[in-house]
Amino acid sequence: MLFIPLPFVVALLLVVMFIVFFRSGDDVRTNRAFLALIALCAVQSVLVGLRWGYGVNAVRYVLPVLAACLPPLVYIAFRGLMRVGADSRRAMLASLVFSPLSIVVLELALPVVIDLALILIFVSHAAALLLLGRKGPDGLDEAQFASVASAHRALIIAAMALCVSALFDLLVFLDFEWAHGENVAALVSNANLFGLLLIGLMAAMAGKSKAPQTAAEPAEELPPPSEPSEQDRDIVASLDQLMTTQALYRDENLNLTRLARHLGLPSRQISGAINRSLGINVSQYVNQLRIREACRLLEETEQSVTAIMFSSGFQTKSNFNREFRRVTGMSPVDWRERQVWKLVSPNKTATRQMPDDRLKMVGK
């Protein structure tokens, strides 16, 4: 009977994921870091299968080197969802070179500490990822508003997956120290693959959220006051007018950087103004406008829910349904059945009757 190691099955799933992602019609240049990450996970999974499934010892020198490439590539991929300056880009590329190079040096000079070095690389990059995500979805200003929340969750989960991989590296190290490596095959070929598959899944999820590339604007640090200022209210008013006249929220590739370019303001200034004035982040603001448009189409037209989803700027049913329930407290089908278009009319005050007053901001 043919024996197929579990790592080969995981590699096959990752290859399928890579092909689907590559052929999805997205800009390959935009998502190449995520594509490279999925490909690296697949290659590493194959080598794990060869090493611990078929006893091919020659790959044991390659596995740690590839493993050292994984954390910096994860960081580079998710950092790409934010604006990156030339200096930061050079630093990330240097990290991508330095991590595997340091493992090569250790293989030649001090192989006994390779596992500890890998643990340090994984944990340090996991901490760096968590620092990236500390600002919430608005920090991912290159991600599409429709899926920025999913991208932020993927970032957090990817950081956790790196920590899980570091934990198993520690267990491998301890097993060699205490049990002479008796349980290494089971630890590496099964448990560590969970991290590879999870990182691949998160890469596919987050990679879909990045909008096609546009010219970047210089970053500007603005220490925000705790209370909304008159300038904040003016920014929100200008943004409301822009959304009303140009219906930018219908653009499925809209992100914070593009929005900032339309207003001619730094992205941090816009996100700070919305947060202080309305108590929500930019993606929630835009998605509420999209939901208002969806509510109008549900009441005024006979279009299908799927057609309305695309017309209002959403790309996936899961995001559309989740945001619709968050804003209105019900499903799109339930909304259509209620026949309450007047509740979301910009010229009516009846929006206060909505559950939890959730449409108050977009129904003004």
mmCIF file of C-alpha atoms in Angstrom:
data_model
loop_
_atom_site.group_PDB
_atom_site.id
_atom_site.type_symbol
_atom_site.label_atom_id
_atom_site.label_comp_id
_atom_site.label_asym_id
_atom_site.label_seq_id
_atom_site.Cartn_x
_atom_site.Cartn_y
_atom_site.Cartn_z
ATOM 1 C CA MET A 1 0.000 0.000 0.000
ATOM 2 C CA LEU A 2 1.346 3.410 -0.997
ATOM 3 C CA PHE A 3 2.332 5.523 1.994
ATOM 4 C CA ILE A 4 1.698 9.254 1.637
ATOM 5 C CA PRO A 5 3.061 11.304 4.546
ATOM 6 C CA LEU A 6 0.782 13.949 6.015
ATOM 7 C CA PRO A 7 3.207 16.743 5.023
ATOM 8 C CA PHE A 8 2.635 15.845 1.361
ATOM 9 C CA VAL A 9 -1.120 16.259 1.830
ATOM 10 C CA VAL A 10 -0.550 19.648 3.425
ATOM 11 C CA ALA A 11 1.786 20.600 0.560
ATOM 12 C CA LEU A 12 -0.888 19.616 -1.966
ATOM 13 C CA LEU A 13 -3.437 21.825 -0.225
ATOM 14 C CA LEU A 14 -0.986 24.710 -0.265
ATOM 15 C CA VAL A 15 -0.242 24.199 -3.969
ATOM 16 C CA VAL A 16 -3.972 24.257 -4.755
ATOM 17 C CA MET A 17 -4.284 27.412 -2.654
ATOM 18 C CA PHE A 18 -1.378 28.973 -4.563
ATOM 19 C CA ILE A 19 -2.922 28.172 -7.956
ATOM 20 C CA VAL A 20 -6.345 29.510 -6.982
ATOM 21 C CA PHE A 21 -4.777 32.645 -5.551
ATOM 22 C CA PHE A 22 -2.551 33.132 -8.619
ATOM 23 C CA ARG A 23 -5.427 32.695 -11.082
ATOM 24 C CA SER A 24 -7.965 34.765 -9.154
ATOM 25 C CA GLY A 25 -7.415 37.786 -11.389
ATOM 26 C CA ASP A 26 -5.688 39.922 -8.738
ATOM 27 C CA ASP A 27 -2.569 41.938 -9.488
ATOM 28 C CA VAL A 28 0.259 39.398 -9.064
ATOM 29 C CA ARG A 29 2.785 42.133 -8.315
ATOM 30 C CA THR A 30 0.585 43.383 -5.510
ATOM 31 C CA ASN A 31 0.360 39.975 -3.855
ATOM 32 C CA ARG A 32 3.734 38.471 -4.729
ATOM 33 C CA ALA A 33 4.926 38.427 -1.104
ATOM 34 C CA PHE A 34 1.876 36.413 -0.074
ATOM 35 C CA LEU A 35 2.302 34.118 -3.083
ATOM 36 C CA ALA A 36 5.951 33.588 -2.151
ATOM 37 C CA LEU A 37 4.892 32.814 1.417
ATOM 38 C CA ILE A 38 2.415 30.147 0.320
ATOM 39 C CA ALA A 39 5.005 28.639 -2.039
ATOM 40 C CA LEU A 40 7.620 28.564 0.731
ATOM 41 C CA CYS A 41 5.197 26.794 3.089
ATOM 42 C CA ALA A 42 4.474 24.197 0.371
ATOM 43 C CA VAL A 43 8.172 23.555 -0.341
ATOM 44 C CA GLN A 44 8.975 23.288 3.342
ATOM 45 C CA SER A 45 6.104 20.851 3.840
ATOM 46 C CA VAL A 46 7.419 18.626 1.030
ATOM 47 C CA LEU A 47 10.894 18.602 2.561
ATOM 48 C CA VAL A 48 9.463 17.734 5.983
ATOM 49 C CA GLY A 49 7.673 14.783 4.354
ATOM 50 C CA LEU A 50 10.875 13.621 2.686
ATOM 51 C CA ARG A 51 12.874 13.961 5.892
ATOM 52 C CA TRP A 52 10.505 12.322 8.378
ATOM 53 C CA GLY A 53 8.268 10.289 6.070
ATOM 54 C CA TYR A 54 10.884 8.658 3.848
ATOM 55 C CA GLY A 55 14.061 9.209 5.860
ATOM 56 C CA VAL A 56 15.843 11.392 3.308
ATOM 57 C CA ASN A 57 18.537 12.755 5.607
ATOM 58 C CA ALA A 58 20.113 15.032 3.012
ATOM 59 C CA VAL A 59 17.314 17.598 3.400
ATOM 60 C CA ARG A 60 18.056 18.116 7.096
ATOM 61 C CA TYR A 61 20.549 20.811 6.161
ATOM 62 C CA VAL A 62 18.026 22.668 4.010
ATOM 63 C CA LEU A 63 15.054 22.580 6.383
ATOM 64 C CA PRO A 64 16.430 24.980 9.033
ATOM 65 C CA VAL A 65 17.515 27.446 6.353
ATOM 66 C CA LEU A 66 14.043 27.504 4.787
ATOM 67 C CA ALA A 67 12.462 27.705 8.233
ATOM 68 C CA ALA A 68 14.526 30.831 8.924
ATOM 69 C CA CYS A 69 13.140 32.418 5.737
ATOM 70 C CA LEU A 70 9.538 31.976 6.869
ATOM 71 C CA PRO A 71 9.182 34.585 9.691
ATOM 72 C CA PRO A 72 10.758 37.526 7.805
ATOM 73 C CA LEU A 73 8.681 36.675 4.734
ATOM 74 C CA VAL A 74 5.512 36.639 6.856
ATOM 75 C CA TYR A 75 6.460 40.057 8.209
ATOM 76 C CA ILE A 76 7.247 41.437 4.740
ATOM 77 C CA ALA A 77 3.923 40.161 3.369
ATOM 78 C CA PHE A 78 1.802 41.770 6.081
ATOM 79 C CA ARG A 79 3.955 44.908 6.193
ATOM 80 C CA GLY A 80 3.015 45.297 2.537
ATOM 81 C CA LEU A 81 -0.530 46.071 3.684
ATOM 82 C CA MET A 82 0.889 49.333 5.038
ATOM 83 C CA ARG A 83 2.769 52.130 3.321
ATOM 84 C CA VAL A 84 6.475 51.279 3.241
ATOM 85 C CA GLY A 85 9.333 53.723 2.796
ATOM 86 C CA ALA A 86 12.559 52.898 0.976
ATOM 87 C CA ASP A 87 14.515 52.542 4.224
ATOM 88 C CA SER A 88 11.969 50.138 5.719
ATOM 89 C CA ARG A 89 11.961 48.081 2.531
ATOM 90 C CA ARG A 90 15.733 47.734 2.613
ATOM 91 C CA ALA A 91 15.636 46.735 6.279
ATOM 92 C CA MET A 92 13.050 44.024 5.568
ATOM 93 C CA LEU A 93 15.064 42.620 2.679
ATOM 94 C CA ALA A 94 18.159 42.620 4.881
ATOM 95 C CA SER A 95 16.248 40.606 7.484
ATOM 96 C CA LEU A 96 15.138 38.144 4.817
ATOM 97 C CA VAL A 97 18.798 37.598 3.886
ATOM 98 C CA PHE A 98 20.291 37.708 7.378
ATOM 99 C CA SER A 99 17.997 35.132 9.026
ATOM 100 C CA PRO A 100 18.749 32.160 6.724
ATOM 101 C CA LEU A 101 22.385 33.243 6.361
ATOM 102 C CA SER A 102 22.826 33.111 10.137
ATOM 103 C CA ILE A 103 21.459 29.539 10.157
ATOM 104 C CA VAL A 104 23.937 28.541 7.431
ATOM 105 C CA VAL A 105 26.774 29.927 9.541
ATOM 106 C CA LEU A 106 25.523 28.047 12.602
ATOM 107 C CA GLU A 107 25.271 24.794 10.613
ATOM 108 C CA LEU A 108 28.947 25.134 9.806
ATOM 109 C CA ALA A 109 30.185 26.459 13.148
ATOM 110 C CA LEU A 110 27.756 25.651 15.989
ATOM 111 C CA PRO A 111 24.890 23.350 14.919
ATOM 112 C CA VAL A 112 23.829 22.620 18.494
ATOM 113 C CA VAL A 113 22.227 26.069 18.868
ATOM 114 C CA ILE A 114 20.296 26.077 15.569
ATOM 115 C CA ASP A 115 16.975 25.263 17.270
ATOM 116 C CA LEU A 116 17.449 28.084 19.768
ATOM 117 C CA ALA A 117 18.321 30.491 16.941
ATOM 118 C CA LEU A 118 15.146 29.501 15.072
ATOM 119 C CA ILE A 119 13.085 30.060 18.218
ATOM 120 C CA LEU A 120 14.544 33.557 18.532
ATOM 121 C CA ILE A 121 13.826 34.338 14.860
ATOM 122 C CA PHE A 122 10.220 33.103 15.086
ATOM 123 C CA VAL A 123 9.391 34.837 18.365
ATOM 124 C CA SER A 124 11.004 38.161 17.398
ATOM 125 C CA HIS A 125 9.084 38.327 14.124
ATOM 126 C CA ALA A 126 5.853 37.326 15.873
ATOM 127 C CA ALA A 127 6.358 40.248 18.255
ATOM 128 C CA ALA A 128 7.043 42.553 15.285
ATOM 129 C CA LEU A 129 3.794 41.408 13.658
ATOM 130 C CA LEU A 130 1.819 42.123 16.813
ATOM 131 C CA LEU A 131 3.329 45.604 16.890
ATOM 132 C CA LEU A 132 2.130 46.109 13.315
ATOM 133 C CA GLY A 133 -1.383 45.143 14.334
ATOM 134 C CA ARG A 134 -1.557 47.285 17.459
ATOM 135 C CA LYS A 135 -3.252 50.161 15.583
ATOM 136 C CA GLY A 136 -6.118 47.944 14.469
ATOM 137 C CA PRO A 137 -7.556 47.684 10.947
ATOM 138 C CA ASP A 138 -6.893 51.374 10.192
ATOM 139 C CA GLY A 139 -3.169 50.680 10.413
ATOM 140 C CA LEU A 140 -3.426 48.514 7.277
ATOM 141 C CA ASP A 141 -3.963 51.507 5.025
ATOM 142 C CA GLU A 142 -3.165 49.609 1.801
ATOM 143 C CA ALA A 143 -5.831 46.965 2.433
ATOM 144 C CA GLN A 144 -9.271 47.214 0.875
ATOM 145 C CA PHE A 145 -11.922 48.469 3.283
ATOM 146 C CA ALA A 146 -14.198 45.525 2.463
ATOM 147 C CA SER A 147 -11.711 42.996 3.847
ATOM 148 C CA VAL A 148 -9.364 44.999 6.076
ATOM 149 C CA ALA A 149 -10.866 43.489 9.235
ATOM 150 C CA SER A 150 -10.173 39.980 7.920
ATOM 151 C CA ALA A 151 -6.633 40.997 6.993
ATOM 152 C CA HIS A 152 -6.050 42.302 10.505
ATOM 153 C CA ARG A 153 -7.339 39.050 12.020
ATOM 154 C CA ALA A 154 -5.078 37.118 9.643
ATOM 155 C CA LEU A 155 -2.107 39.168 10.853
ATOM 156 C CA ILE A 156 -2.816 38.320 14.490
ATOM 157 C CA ILE A 157 -3.353 34.628 13.711
ATOM 158 C CA ALA A 158 -0.145 34.501 11.654
ATOM 159 C CA ALA A 159 1.770 35.925 14.631
ATOM 160 C CA MET A 160 0.221 33.250 16.840
ATOM 161 C CA ALA A 161 1.177 30.576 14.291
ATOM 162 C CA LEU A 162 4.794 31.748 14.430
ATOM 163 C CA CYS A 163 4.681 31.418 18.205
ATOM 164 C CA VAL A 164 3.240 27.902 17.878
ATOM 165 C CA SER A 165 6.049 26.957 15.507
ATOM 166 C CA ALA A 166 8.587 28.386 17.965
ATOM 167 C CA LEU A 167 7.014 26.315 20.731
ATOM 168 C CA PHE A 168 7.433 23.119 18.736
ATOM 169 C CA ASP A 169 11.021 24.028 17.918
ATOM 170 C CA LEU A 170 11.559 24.313 21.664
ATOM 171 C CA LEU A 171 9.946 20.901 22.199
ATOM 172 C CA VAL A 172 12.236 19.414 19.539
ATOM 173 C CA PHE A 173 15.251 20.918 21.266
ATOM 174 C CA LEU A 174 14.144 19.559 24.647
ATOM 175 C CA ASP A 175 13.388 16.133 23.165
ATOM 176 C CA PHE A 176 16.935 15.896 21.843
ATOM 177 C CA GLU A 177 18.273 16.934 25.240
ATOM 178 C CA TRP A 178 16.115 14.636 27.392
ATOM 179 C CA ALA A 179 14.918 11.767 25.162
ATOM 180 C CA HIS A 180 17.655 11.627 22.503
ATOM 181 C CA GLY A 181 15.211 12.664 19.771
ATOM 182 C CA GLU A 182 12.764 9.755 20.152
ATOM 183 C CA ASN A 183 9.702 11.943 19.526
ATOM 184 C CA VAL A 184 11.156 14.352 16.985
ATOM 185 C CA ALA A 185 9.545 12.703 13.953
ATOM 186 C CA ALA A 186 6.053 12.986 15.424
ATOM 187 C CA LEU A 187 6.599 16.562 16.585
ATOM 188 C CA VAL A 188 8.006 17.868 13.319
ATOM 189 C CA SER A 189 5.939 15.935 10.768
ATOM 190 C CA ASN A 190 2.579 16.508 12.451
ATOM 191 C CA ALA A 191 2.425 19.359 14.926
ATOM 192 C CA ASN A 192 4.726 21.790 13.123
ATOM 193 C CA LEU A 193 2.700 21.377 9.919
ATOM 194 C CA PHE A 194 -0.224 23.007 11.677
ATOM 195 C CA GLY A 195 1.780 26.230 11.713
ATOM 196 C CA LEU A 196 2.691 25.923 8.024
ATOM 197 C CA LEU A 197 -0.884 25.317 6.925
ATOM 198 C CA LEU A 198 -2.224 28.075 9.156
ATOM 199 C CA ILE A 199 0.323 30.584 7.876
ATOM 200 C CA GLY A 200 -0.527 29.606 4.287
ATOM 201 C CA LEU A 201 -4.242 30.088 4.932
ATOM 202 C CA MET A 202 -3.661 33.471 6.550
ATOM 203 C CA ALA A 203 -1.467 34.524 3.625
ATOM 204 C CA ALA A 204 -4.234 33.664 1.170
ATOM 205 C CA MET A 205 -6.814 35.504 3.274
ATOM 206 C CA ALA A 206 -4.755 38.647 3.774
ATOM 207 C CA GLY A 207 -3.338 38.714 0.244
ATOM 208 C CA LYS A 208 -6.850 39.068 -1.164
ATOM 209 C CA SER A 209 -7.335 42.244 0.827
ATOM 210 C CA LYS A 210 -4.579 44.288 -0.802
ATOM 211 C CA ALA A 211 -5.674 46.740 -3.471
ATOM 212 C CA PRO A 212 -3.738 47.100 -6.747
ATOM 213 C CA GLN A 213 -0.637 49.236 -6.389
ATOM 214 C CA THR A 214 -0.793 52.996 -6.617
ATOM 215 C CA ALA A 215 1.782 55.680 -6.008
ATOM 216 C CA ALA A 216 2.577 55.961 -2.340
ATOM 217 C CA GLU A 217 2.323 59.135 -0.313
ATOM 218 C CA PRO A 218 4.808 60.127 2.387
ATOM 219 C CA ALA A 219 3.875 59.114 5.899
ATOM 220 C CA GLU A 220 3.195 61.800 8.451
ATOM 221 C CA GLU A 221 3.056 61.302 12.195
ATOM 222 C CA LEU A 222 0.257 63.224 13.873
ATOM 223 C CA PRO A 223 -0.236 62.998 17.622
ATOM 224 C CA PRO A 224 -4.055 63.005 17.906
ATOM 225 C CA PRO A 225 -5.894 64.878 20.656
ATOM 226 C CA SER A 226 -8.356 62.875 22.749
ATOM 227 C CA GLU A 227 -11.371 64.991 21.765
ATOM 228 C CA PRO A 228 -12.551 65.906 18.235
ATOM 229 C CA SER A 229 -11.411 69.317 17.123
ATOM 230 C CA GLU A 230 -13.049 71.716 14.700
ATOM 231 C CA GLN A 231 -10.574 70.482 12.102
ATOM 232 C CA ASP A 232 -11.731 66.890 12.723
ATOM 233 C CA ARG A 233 -15.335 67.892 12.092
ATOM 234 C CA ASP A 234 -14.350 69.737 8.918
ATOM 235 C CA ILE A 235 -12.495 66.646 7.667
ATOM 236 C CA VAL A 236 -15.487 64.396 8.327
ATOM 237 C CA ALA A 237 -17.795 66.912 6.601
ATOM 238 C CA SER A 238 -15.498 67.020 3.564
ATOM 239 C CA LEU A 239 -15.369 63.236 3.517
ATOM 240 C CA ASP A 240 -19.168 62.994 3.725
ATOM 241 C CA GLN A 241 -19.490 65.381 0.780
ATOM 242 C CA LEU A 242 -16.907 63.448 -1.229
ATOM 243 C CA MET A 243 -18.706 60.178 -0.585
ATOM 244 C CA THR A 244 -22.063 61.694 -1.506
ATOM 245 C CA THR A 245 -20.941 63.338 -4.744
ATOM 246 C CA GLN A 246 -18.537 60.679 -6.039
ATOM 247 C CA ALA A 247 -19.822 57.509 -4.315
ATOM 248 C CA LEU A 248 -16.261 56.364 -3.707
ATOM 249 C CA TYR A 249 -17.502 53.644 -1.363
ATOM 250 C CA ARG A 250 -18.634 51.662 -4.427
ATOM 251 C CA ASP A 251 -14.988 51.131 -5.406
ATOM 252 C CA GLU A 252 -14.169 47.622 -4.191
ATOM 253 C CA ASN A 253 -10.438 48.474 -4.169
ATOM 254 C CA LEU A 254 -10.860 51.588 -2.023
ATOM 255 C CA ASN A 255 -8.371 51.814 0.842
ATOM 256 C CA LEU A 256 -7.180 54.478 3.244
ATOM 257 C CA THR A 257 -4.287 55.562 1.030
ATOM 258 C CA ARG A 258 -6.577 56.185 -1.954
ATOM 259 C CA LEU A 259 -9.081 57.988 0.229
ATOM 260 C CA ALA A 260 -6.315 60.226 1.558
ATOM 261 C CA ARG A 261 -5.231 61.037 -1.975
ATOM 262 C CA HIS A 262 -8.767 62.114 -2.919
ATOM 263 C CA LEU A 263 -8.980 64.434 0.089
ATOM 264 C CA GLY A 264 -5.387 65.633 -0.198
ATOM 265 C CA LEU A 265 -4.739 64.836 3.465
ATOM 266 C CA PRO A 266 -2.488 62.385 5.339
ATOM 267 C CA SER A 267 -4.197 59.059 5.960
ATOM 268 C CA ARG A 268 -3.510 59.200 9.711
ATOM 269 C CA GLN A 269 -5.242 62.564 9.920
ATOM 270 C CA ILE A 270 -8.351 61.125 8.243
ATOM 271 C CA SER A 271 -8.482 58.002 10.386
ATOM 272 C CA GLY A 272 -7.917 60.046 13.553
ATOM 273 C CA ALA A 273 -10.677 62.502 12.642
ATOM 274 C CA ILE A 274 -13.188 59.726 11.984
ATOM 275 C CA ASN A 275 -12.250 57.867 15.131
ATOM 276 C CA ARG A 276 -12.494 60.926 17.363
ATOM 277 C CA SER A 277 -15.633 62.370 15.754
ATOM 278 C CA LEU A 278 -17.661 59.212 15.122
ATOM 279 C CA GLY A 279 -16.116 56.618 17.433
ATOM 280 C CA ILE A 280 -15.495 54.120 14.624
ATOM 281 C CA ASN A 281 -12.610 53.282 12.301
ATOM 282 C CA VAL A 282 -12.409 54.194 8.626
ATOM 283 C CA SER A 283 -13.339 50.751 7.313
ATOM 284 C CA GLN A 284 -16.493 50.756 9.453
ATOM 285 C CA TYR A 285 -17.358 54.233 8.176
ATOM 286 C CA VAL A 286 -17.004 53.180 4.542
ATOM 287 C CA ASN A 287 -18.792 49.878 5.057
ATOM 288 C CA GLN A 288 -21.724 51.673 6.704
ATOM 289 C CA LEU A 289 -22.048 53.817 3.595
ATOM 290 C CA ARG A 290 -21.980 50.660 1.504
ATOM 291 C CA ILE A 291 -24.669 49.112 3.673
ATOM 292 C CA ARG A 292 -26.829 52.214 3.301
ATOM 293 C CA GLU A 293 -26.532 51.857 -0.470
ATOM 294 C CA ALA A 294 -27.335 48.148 -0.217
ATOM 295 C CA CYS A 295 -30.430 48.931 1.871
ATOM 296 C CA ARG A 296 -31.601 51.396 -0.762
ATOM 297 C CA LEU A 297 -31.132 48.866 -3.563
ATOM 298 C CA LEU A 298 -32.871 46.137 -1.585
ATOM 299 C CA GLU A 299 -35.949 48.327 -1.185
ATOM 300 C CA GLU A 300 -36.029 50.125 -4.525
ATOM 301 C CA THR A 301 -34.962 47.387 -6.969
ATOM 302 C CA GLU A 302 -35.566 43.735 -7.708
ATOM 303 C CA GLN A 303 -31.853 42.947 -8.008
ATOM 304 C CA SER A 304 -30.578 39.805 -6.356
ATOM 305 C CA VAL A 305 -28.745 40.093 -3.048
ATOM 306 C CA THR A 306 -25.512 39.037 -4.797
ATOM 307 C CA ALA A 307 -25.850 41.751 -7.441
ATOM 308 C CA ILE A 308 -26.546 44.331 -4.755
ATOM 309 C CA MET A 309 -23.509 43.136 -2.810
ATOM 310 C CA PHE A 310 -21.220 43.889 -5.765
ATOM 311 C CA SER A 311 -22.988 47.155 -6.630
ATOM 312 C CA SER A 312 -22.487 48.515 -3.131
ATOM 313 C CA GLY A 313 -18.736 47.771 -3.095
ATOM 314 C CA PHE A 314 -18.422 44.404 -1.343
ATOM 315 C CA GLN A 315 -16.530 41.479 -2.822
ATOM 316 C CA THR A 316 -17.561 38.492 -0.713
ATOM 317 C CA LYS A 317 -20.852 37.349 0.786
ATOM 318 C CA SER A 318 -19.276 36.678 4.154
ATOM 319 C CA ASN A 319 -18.072 40.276 4.532
ATOM 320 C CA PHE A 320 -21.321 41.660 3.167
ATOM 321 C CA ASN A 321 -23.537 39.608 5.486
ATOM 322 C CA ARG A 322 -21.343 40.285 8.519
ATOM 323 C CA GLU A 323 -21.266 44.046 7.947
ATOM 324 C CA PHE A 324 -24.982 44.149 7.116
ATOM 325 C CA ARG A 325 -25.821 42.488 10.431
ATOM 326 C CA ARG A 326 -23.394 44.745 12.291
ATOM 327 C CA VAL A 327 -25.006 47.908 10.912
ATOM 328 C CA THR A 328 -28.690 46.939 10.725
ATOM 329 C CA GLY A 329 -28.991 44.030 13.154
ATOM 330 C CA MET A 330 -30.580 41.787 10.509
ATOM 331 C CA SER A 331 -29.817 39.921 7.293
ATOM 332 C CA PRO A 332 -30.228 41.477 3.801
ATOM 333 C CA VAL A 333 -33.206 39.211 3.119
ATOM 334 C CA ASP A 334 -34.903 40.244 6.357
ATOM 335 C CA TRP A 335 -34.292 43.893 5.518
ATOM 336 C CA ARG A 336 -35.940 43.530 2.121
ATOM 337 C CA GLU A 337 -38.946 41.830 3.682
ATOM 338 C CA ARG A 338 -39.483 44.646 6.191
ATOM 339 C CA GLN A 339 -40.159 47.197 3.415
ATOM 340 C CA VAL A 340 -38.659 50.069 5.382
ATOM 341 C CA TRP A 341 -36.709 52.023 2.831
ATOM 342 C CA LYS A 342 -37.703 55.287 4.524
ATOM 343 C CA LEU A 343 -35.605 54.329 7.518
ATOM 344 C CA VAL A 344 -32.373 54.667 5.547
ATOM 345 C CA SER A 345 -33.289 57.683 3.454
ATOM 346 C CA PRO A 346 -30.729 60.477 3.933
ATOM 347 C CA ASN A 347 -33.625 62.962 4.040
ATOM 348 C CA LYS A 348 -35.528 61.246 6.842
ATOM 349 C CA THR A 349 -35.060 61.256 10.589
ATOM 350 C CA ALA A 350 -36.633 57.857 11.098
ATOM 351 C CA THR A 351 -33.224 56.208 11.221
ATOM 352 C CA ARG A 352 -33.359 56.626 15.001
ATOM 353 C CA GLN A 353 -35.941 53.830 15.034
ATOM 354 C CA MET A 354 -33.384 51.297 13.837
ATOM 355 C CA PRO A 355 -32.201 48.662 16.341
ATOM 356 C CA ASP A 356 -29.286 49.999 18.432
ATOM 357 C CA ASP A 357 -29.360 53.227 16.423
ATOM 358 C CA ARG A 358 -26.768 51.666 14.126
ATOM 359 C CA LEU A 359 -27.715 53.606 11.014
ATOM 360 C CA LYS A 360 -27.729 56.980 12.693
ATOM 361 C CA MET A 361 -24.344 57.963 11.292
ATOM 362 C CA VAL A 362 -24.988 56.931 7.693
ATOM 363 C CA GLY A 363 -28.613 57.977 7.611
ATOM 364 C CA LYS A 364 -28.065 61.596 8.466
#
